[in-house]
Every structure is written in C-alpha cells, then in structure tokens.
Amino acid sequence: MANGQFKECSIMKLFYISGTCALAPHIVIRDAGLDVELVEVRRENGGHVYGNGIDYRRVNPLGKVPALEVDGNIITETQVILRFLATLKPDLLPFPSSGMAHWRMLEVLNFITTEIHRTFSPLWSAHIADAHRREIIQNIGRAFSRFESILGKNEYLGGNSFSVADAYAFVATGWAELFDLDFEPWPLLSAYRERIFARPGTQTALREQGLL
Ligand SMILES: N[C@@H](CCC(=O)N[C@@H](CS)C(=O)NCC(=O)O)C(=O)O
C-alpha cells in the first residue's frame, strides 16, 4: 500500500491513556521499531489534559485517544492509525493490498472495532442495567468464538504473520479480564493472547504504560 507523502522518518507523536485502545498503536510502534514520541493524556477535572495541563481537545475535540500527530497532521480512529502505521513498515507489519487477503484484513479490523471495541464501551458506565451487561458479555463471547474459529486455521488473525490486527485484538480482548470474562471456552484465543503478550514490542509498550 503506497503512502506517498509520509515516511518512516516523519515526526510522530502518539497521544495515549494507559490501558485504553491507544495501547494497540503503541504495541505496533514498539514492535516495528518506529520512532514516535509518546504523550500521555491524563483525565483531570472531567476533561483530558497532557503536558503542562494543555487541553487535549486541541488535539482531538472529542477528547478520545488514540491520536497520532504526523508531521503536524492529526490522525484519529484506532483502526486508521493502525493502517497508517502498517504503511510505514510493510515488511514488519504486513497488510495485503490486493486479493481476498486484503478483504479479510479489512473485515477482521472492522470486526474488532465494531463487535469488540465498541461493544465493550457501555460496560464502563456505572449506570448500566444488569440485563444489558449480561447481553453485552454474551455478544462479546460470540465475537470471541469467531476469533476461535479463525485461529483454528491461522496462527494470527490476518494469516501466519503478526499484523496490526493482532495488536488491536490483543488490547480489545484483554478488557474481558476487567469484567470477569473467563477465557476457558476459547483456548486458541487464550494461547494467541499469550503469544502476543510475550512479544518484545508488547512487553515494552505495557511497561511504558505502567501496566507491567
Ligand atoms: N472511535 C474511536 C474511539 C476511541 C475511544 O473510544 N477511545 C477511548 C479509550 S478506548 C477514550 O479515549 N475514552 C476517553 C477516556 O477513557 O477517558 C477509535 O476507534 O479510536
């Protein structure tokens, strides 16, 4: 996939909050050895700030992470940031540009965004009803079963090499632990998570976010 204007030597900053979806691009950055400045965003007084109390809405008016600044341009949306990063190191972060493999990669990324990442969102609300919580957990379980079946055929979600989809899936499936969702019904997913966890890039990103 061509990426005309931007190169590996672009000046980049990743804005993140520890343990959120911003961990996915952080893992990818460390895995691929990209040179990116990390900027931690803090939740303060109902808003989000970074640096010396700078309002994060200047970077992303929605106040959401991740955001990636590239040569002065801001890119938001986890999936898009991941796809951008993949263009910078195509040898280490394979992203098929044609054929069925291309559509499968887009399919799995969109599945992670809509069926896992977004599905988890209401669980963080203190006001969610128990019945709704149970329904969401069931839906997440169904999504995990889909991964289980993909991982029955391939070592990684996009085939037999680690890709940006795996960093994203590792982070989004990991939230299950916060809601007592046991991985027992999904042994392949569980083993896959261990493999991603053990990667040096993942270990570095987890340490840098204070999660190890
Ligand atoms: N559509 C955005 C959603 C990003 C999002 O939901 N970010 C969450 C963390 S996972 C966030 O920044 N929440 C604000 C907070 O945690 O204070 C994307 O896909 O990147």
PDB file of N, CA, C and O in Angstrom, residues 107-150:
ATOM      1  N   GLU A 107     -11.889  -6.870   6.923  1.00  0.00           N
ATOM      2  CA  GLU A 107     -13.007  -7.496   7.627  1.00  0.00           C
ATOM      3  C   GLU A 107     -12.670  -7.687   9.113  1.00  0.00           C
ATOM      4  O   GLU A 107     -13.443  -7.322   9.999  1.00  0.00           O
ATOM      5  N   VAL A 108     -11.476  -8.215   9.379  1.00  0.00           N
ATOM      6  CA  VAL A 108     -11.139  -8.505  10.775  1.00  0.00           C
ATOM      7  C   VAL A 108     -10.928  -7.201  11.552  1.00  0.00           C
ATOM      8  O   VAL A 108     -11.330  -7.084  12.717  1.00  0.00           O
ATOM      9  N   LEU A 109     -10.342  -6.192  10.913  1.00  0.00           N
ATOM     10  CA  LEU A 109     -10.153  -4.908  11.614  1.00  0.00           C
ATOM     11  C   LEU A 109     -11.502  -4.278  11.957  1.00  0.00           C
ATOM     12  O   LEU A 109     -11.716  -3.792  13.070  1.00  0.00           O
ATOM     13  N   ASN A 110     -12.408  -4.299  10.991  1.00  0.00           N
ATOM     14  CA  ASN A 110     -13.718  -3.706  11.259  1.00  0.00           C
ATOM     15  C   ASN A 110     -14.476  -4.508  12.315  1.00  0.00           C
ATOM     16  O   ASN A 110     -15.199  -3.946  13.151  1.00  0.00           O
ATOM     17  N   PHE A 111     -14.284  -5.811  12.306  1.00  0.00           N
ATOM     18  CA  PHE A 111     -14.909  -6.672  13.307  1.00  0.00           C
ATOM     19  C   PHE A 111     -14.403  -6.309  14.710  1.00  0.00           C
ATOM     20  O   PHE A 111     -15.184  -6.198  15.659  1.00  0.00           O
ATOM     21  N   ILE A 112     -13.103  -6.087  14.823  1.00  0.00           N
ATOM     22  CA  ILE A 112     -12.552  -5.725  16.144  1.00  0.00           C
ATOM     23  C   ILE A 112     -13.152  -4.389  16.597  1.00  0.00           C
ATOM     24  O   ILE A 112     -13.583  -4.239  17.742  1.00  0.00           O
ATOM     25  N   THR A 113     -13.206  -3.423  15.679  1.00  0.00           N
ATOM     26  CA  THR A 113     -13.737  -2.095  16.039  1.00  0.00           C
ATOM     27  C   THR A 113     -15.196  -2.180  16.470  1.00  0.00           C
ATOM     28  O   THR A 113     -15.568  -1.661  17.536  1.00  0.00           O
ATOM     29  N   THR A 114     -16.009  -2.808  15.643  1.00  0.00           N
ATOM     30  CA  THR A 114     -17.459  -2.703  15.875  1.00  0.00           C
ATOM     31  C   THR A 114     -17.991  -3.783  16.812  1.00  0.00           C
ATOM     32  O   THR A 114     -18.907  -3.520  17.585  1.00  0.00           O
ATOM     33  N   GLU A 115     -17.441  -4.991  16.742  1.00  0.00           N
ATOM     34  CA  GLU A 115     -18.006  -6.090  17.534  1.00  0.00           C
ATOM     35  C   GLU A 115     -17.308  -6.278  18.875  1.00  0.00           C
ATOM     36  O   GLU A 115     -17.854  -6.927  19.761  1.00  0.00           O
ATOM     37  N   ILE A 116     -16.113  -5.715  19.029  1.00  0.00           N
ATOM     38  CA  ILE A 116     -15.422  -5.885  20.312  1.00  0.00           C
ATOM     39  C   ILE A 116     -15.172  -4.521  20.959  1.00  0.00           C
ATOM     40  O   ILE A 116     -15.725  -4.235  22.024  1.00  0.00           O
ATOM     41  N   HIS A 117     -14.381  -3.684  20.303  1.00  0.00           N
ATOM     42  CA  HIS A 117     -14.029  -2.380  20.898  1.00  0.00           C
ATOM     43  C   HIS A 117     -15.300  -1.611  21.294  1.00  0.00           C
ATOM     44  O   HIS A 117     -15.493  -1.265  22.460  1.00  0.00           O
ATOM     45  N   ARG A 118     -16.186  -1.378  20.364  1.00  0.00           N
ATOM     46  CA  ARG A 118     -17.389  -0.584  20.667  1.00  0.00           C
ATOM     47  C   ARG A 118     -18.355  -1.342  21.570  1.00  0.00           C
ATOM     48  O   ARG A 118     -19.094  -0.743  22.361  1.00  0.00           O
ATOM     49  N   THR A 119     -18.388  -2.651  21.435  1.00  0.00           N
ATOM     50  CA  THR A 119     -19.325  -3.434  22.248  1.00  0.00           C
ATOM     51  C   THR A 119     -18.973  -3.315  23.727  1.00  0.00           C
ATOM     52  O   THR A 119     -19.856  -3.289  24.588  1.00  0.00           O
ATOM     53  N   PHE A 120     -17.686  -3.227  24.031  1.00  0.00           N
ATOM     54  CA  PHE A 120     -17.274  -3.092  25.436  1.00  0.00           C
ATOM     55  C   PHE A 120     -17.702  -1.750  26.043  1.00  0.00           C
ATOM     56  O   PHE A 120     -17.919  -1.652  27.261  1.00  0.00           O
ATOM     57  N   SER A 121     -17.817  -0.705  25.205  1.00  0.00           N
ATOM     58  CA  SER A 121     -17.938   0.668  25.730  1.00  0.00           C
ATOM     59  C   SER A 121     -18.978   0.844  26.840  1.00  0.00           C
ATOM     60  O   SER A 121     -18.666   1.422  27.889  1.00  0.00           O
ATOM     61  N   PRO A 122     -20.232   0.347  26.676  1.00  0.00           N
ATOM     62  CA  PRO A 122     -21.226   0.611  27.728  1.00  0.00           C
ATOM     63  C   PRO A 122     -20.870  -0.041  29.066  1.00  0.00           C
ATOM     64  O   PRO A 122     -21.376   0.377  30.116  1.00  0.00           O
ATOM     65  N   LEU A 123     -20.008  -1.051  29.056  1.00  0.00           N
ATOM     66  CA  LEU A 123     -19.679  -1.744  30.309  1.00  0.00           C
ATOM     67  C   LEU A 123     -18.931  -0.836  31.283  1.00  0.00           C
ATOM     68  O   LEU A 123     -18.885  -1.106  32.480  1.00  0.00           O
ATOM     69  N   TRP A 124     -18.357   0.238  30.777  1.00  0.00           N
ATOM     70  CA  TRP A 124     -17.632   1.146  31.668  1.00  0.00           C
ATOM     71  C   TRP A 124     -18.563   2.115  32.394  1.00  0.00           C
ATOM     72  O   TRP A 124     -18.143   2.820  33.296  1.00  0.00           O
ATOM     73  N   SER A 125     -19.842   2.117  31.976  1.00  0.00           N
ATOM     74  CA  SER A 125     -20.779   3.035  32.639  1.00  0.00           C
ATOM     75  C   SER A 125     -21.218   2.454  33.981  1.00  0.00           C
ATOM     76  O   SER A 125     -21.544   1.265  34.082  1.00  0.00           O
ATOM     77  N   ALA A 126     -21.254   3.314  34.998  1.00  0.00           N
ATOM     78  CA  ALA A 126     -21.692   2.860  36.324  1.00  0.00           C
ATOM     79  C   ALA A 126     -23.209   2.656  36.332  1.00  0.00           C
ATOM     80  O   ALA A 126     -23.760   2.064  37.263  1.00  0.00           O
ATOM     81  N   HIS A 127     -23.895   3.128  35.282  1.00  0.00           N
ATOM     82  CA  HIS A 127     -25.362   3.123  35.288  1.00  0.00           C
ATOM     83  C   HIS A 127     -25.966   1.989  34.470  1.00  0.00           C
ATOM     84  O   HIS A 127     -27.181   1.947  34.298  1.00  0.00           O
ATOM     85  N   ILE A 128     -25.132   1.100  33.957  1.00  0.00           N
ATOM     86  CA  ILE A 128     -25.659   0.050  33.077  1.00  0.00           C
ATOM     87  C   ILE A 128     -26.484  -0.967  33.882  1.00  0.00           C
ATOM     88  O   ILE A 128     -26.098  -1.364  34.985  1.00  0.00           O
ATOM     89  N   ALA A 129     -27.638  -1.369  33.312  1.00  0.00           N
ATOM     90  CA  ALA A 129     -28.503  -2.358  33.985  1.00  0.00           C
ATOM     91  C   ALA A 129     -27.878  -3.750  33.851  1.00  0.00           C
ATOM     92  O   ALA A 129     -27.195  -4.039  32.862  1.00  0.00           O
ATOM     93  N   ASP A 130     -28.153  -4.612  34.839  1.00  0.00           N
ATOM     94  CA  ASP A 130     -27.555  -5.956  34.842  1.00  0.00           C
ATOM     95  C   ASP A 130     -27.893  -6.747  33.582  1.00  0.00           C
ATOM     96  O   ASP A 130     -27.045  -7.440  33.022  1.00  0.00           O
ATOM     97  N   ALA A 131     -29.185  -6.648  33.145  1.00  0.00           N
ATOM     98  CA  ALA A 131     -29.608  -7.423  31.968  1.00  0.00           C
ATOM     99  C   ALA A 131     -28.817  -6.966  30.732  1.00  0.00           C
ATOM    100  O   ALA A 131     -28.395  -7.785  29.906  1.00  0.00           O
ATOM    101  N   HIS A 132     -28.610  -5.677  30.618  1.00  0.00           N
ATOM    102  CA  HIS A 132     -27.856  -5.134  29.480  1.00  0.00           C
ATOM    103  C   HIS A 132     -26.409  -5.608  29.541  1.00  0.00           C
ATOM    104  O   HIS A 132     -25.814  -6.017  28.538  1.00  0.00           O
ATOM    105  N   ARG A 133     -25.852  -5.591  30.762  1.00  0.00           N
ATOM    106  CA  ARG A 133     -24.471  -6.053  30.948  1.00  0.00           C
ATOM    107  C   ARG A 133     -24.336  -7.523  30.492  1.00  0.00           C
ATOM    108  O   ARG A 133     -23.416  -7.871  29.749  1.00  0.00           O
ATOM    109  N   ARG A 134     -25.309  -8.353  30.905  1.00  0.00           N
ATOM    110  CA  ARG A 134     -25.241  -9.785  30.536  1.00  0.00           C
ATOM    111  C   ARG A 134     -25.318  -9.959  29.018  1.00  0.00           C
ATOM    112  O   ARG A 134     -24.620 -10.775  28.430  1.00  0.00           O
ATOM    113  N   GLU A 135     -26.201  -9.169  28.405  1.00  0.00           N
ATOM    114  CA  GLU A 135     -26.378  -9.256  26.949  1.00  0.00           C
ATOM    115  C   GLU A 135     -25.062  -8.874  26.234  1.00  0.00           C
ATOM    116  O   GLU A 135     -24.647  -9.539  25.278  1.00  0.00           O
ATOM    117  N   ILE A 136     -24.425  -7.833  26.731  1.00  0.00           N
ATOM    118  CA  ILE A 136     -23.166  -7.392  26.107  1.00  0.00           C
ATOM    119  C   ILE A 136     -22.094  -8.471  26.255  1.00  0.00           C
ATOM    120  O   ILE A 136     -21.385  -8.810  25.300  1.00  0.00           O
ATOM    121  N   ILE A 137     -22.009  -9.047  27.454  1.00  0.00           N
ATOM    122  CA  ILE A 137     -20.990 -10.092  27.692  1.00  0.00           C
ATOM    123  C   ILE A 137     -21.235 -11.271  26.744  1.00  0.00           C
ATOM    124  O   ILE A 137     -20.291 -11.862  26.202  1.00  0.00           O
ATOM    125  N   GLN A 138     -22.519 -11.599  26.535  1.00  0.00           N
ATOM    126  CA  GLN A 138     -22.850 -12.692  25.602  1.00  0.00           C
ATOM    127  C   GLN A 138     -22.397 -12.346  24.188  1.00  0.00           C
ATOM    128  O   GLN A 138     -21.845 -13.187  23.474  1.00  0.00           O
ATOM    129  N   ASN A 139     -22.648 -11.115  23.777  1.00  0.00           N
ATOM    130  CA  ASN A 139     -22.248 -10.694  22.425  1.00  0.00           C
ATOM    131  C   ASN A 139     -20.728 -10.731  22.271  1.00  0.00           C
ATOM    132  O   ASN A 139     -20.212 -11.133  21.226  1.00  0.00           O
ATOM    133  N   ILE A 140     -20.039 -10.324  23.328  1.00  0.00           N
ATOM    134  CA  ILE A 140     -18.575 -10.364  23.267  1.00  0.00           C
ATOM    135  C   ILE A 140     -18.112 -11.823  23.160  1.00  0.00           C
ATOM    136  O   ILE A 140     -17.217 -12.154  22.387  1.00  0.00           O
ATOM    137  N   GLY A 141     -18.766 -12.694  23.885  1.00  0.00           N
ATOM    138  CA  GLY A 141     -18.441 -14.125  23.812  1.00  0.00           C
ATOM    139  C   GLY A 141     -18.624 -14.652  22.391  1.00  0.00           C
ATOM    140  O   GLY A 141     -17.793 -15.417  21.892  1.00  0.00           O
ATOM    141  N   ARG A 142     -19.691 -14.228  21.723  1.00  0.00           N
ATOM    142  CA  ARG A 142     -19.916 -14.667  20.338  1.00  0.00           C
ATOM    143  C   ARG A 142     -18.783 -14.166  19.427  1.00  0.00           C
ATOM    144  O   ARG A 142     -18.324 -14.885  18.542  1.00  0.00           O
ATOM    145  N   ALA A 143     -18.357 -12.926  19.680  1.00  0.00           N
ATOM    146  CA  ALA A 143     -17.254 -12.381  18.870  1.00  0.00           C
ATOM    147  C   ALA A 143     -15.971 -13.174  19.141  1.00  0.00           C
ATOM    148  O   ALA A 143     -15.205 -13.481  18.217  1.00  0.00           O
ATOM    149  N   PHE A 144     -15.747 -13.553  20.396  1.00  0.00           N
ATOM    150  CA  PHE A 144     -14.544 -14.342  20.733  1.00  0.00           C
ATOM    151  C   PHE A 144     -14.593 -15.700  20.017  1.00  0.00           C
ATOM    152  O   PHE A 144     -13.569 -16.232  19.602  1.00  0.00           O
ATOM    153  N   SER A 145     -15.802 -16.262  19.888  1.00  0.00           N
ATOM    154  CA  SER A 145     -15.928 -17.561  19.201  1.00  0.00           C
ATOM    155  C   SER A 145     -15.531 -17.429  17.737  1.00  0.00           C
ATOM    156  O   SER A 145     -14.971 -18.347  17.132  1.00  0.00           O
ATOM    157  N   ARG A 146     -15.819 -16.288  17.154  1.00  0.00           N
ATOM    158  CA  ARG A 146     -15.413 -16.050  15.764  1.00  0.00           C
ATOM    159  C   ARG A 146     -13.880 -16.058  15.670  1.00  0.00           C
ATOM    160  O   ARG A 146     -13.300 -16.643  14.750  1.00  0.00           O
ATOM    161  N   PHE A 147     -13.213 -15.433  16.629  1.00  0.00           N
ATOM    162  CA  PHE A 147     -11.740 -15.455  16.642  1.00  0.00           C
ATOM    163  C   PHE A 147     -11.237 -16.886  16.809  1.00  0.00           C
ATOM    164  O   PHE A 147     -10.265 -17.287  16.186  1.00  0.00           O
ATOM    165  N   GLU A 148     -11.917 -17.619  17.693  1.00  0.00           N
ATOM    166  CA  GLU A 148     -11.506 -19.007  17.957  1.00  0.00           C
ATOM    167  C   GLU A 148     -11.500 -19.792  16.640  1.00  0.00           C
ATOM    168  O   GLU A 148     -10.599 -20.567  16.384  1.00  0.00           O
ATOM    169  N   SER A 149     -12.520 -19.536  15.810  1.00  0.00           N
ATOM    170  CA  SER A 149     -12.576 -20.297  14.566  1.00  0.00           C
ATOM    171  C   SER A 149     -11.493 -19.809  13.587  1.00  0.00           C
ATOM    172  O   SER A 149     -10.859 -20.625  12.906  1.00  0.00           O
ATOM    173  N   ILE A 150     -11.215 -18.516  13.524  1.00  0.00           N
ATOM    174  CA  ILE A 150     -10.125 -18.032  12.646  1.00  0.00           C
ATOM    175  C   ILE A 150      -8.797 -18.630  13.113  1.00  0.00           C
ATOM    176  O   ILE A 150      -7.971 -19.088  12.314  1.00  0.00           O
TER     177      ILE A 150
END
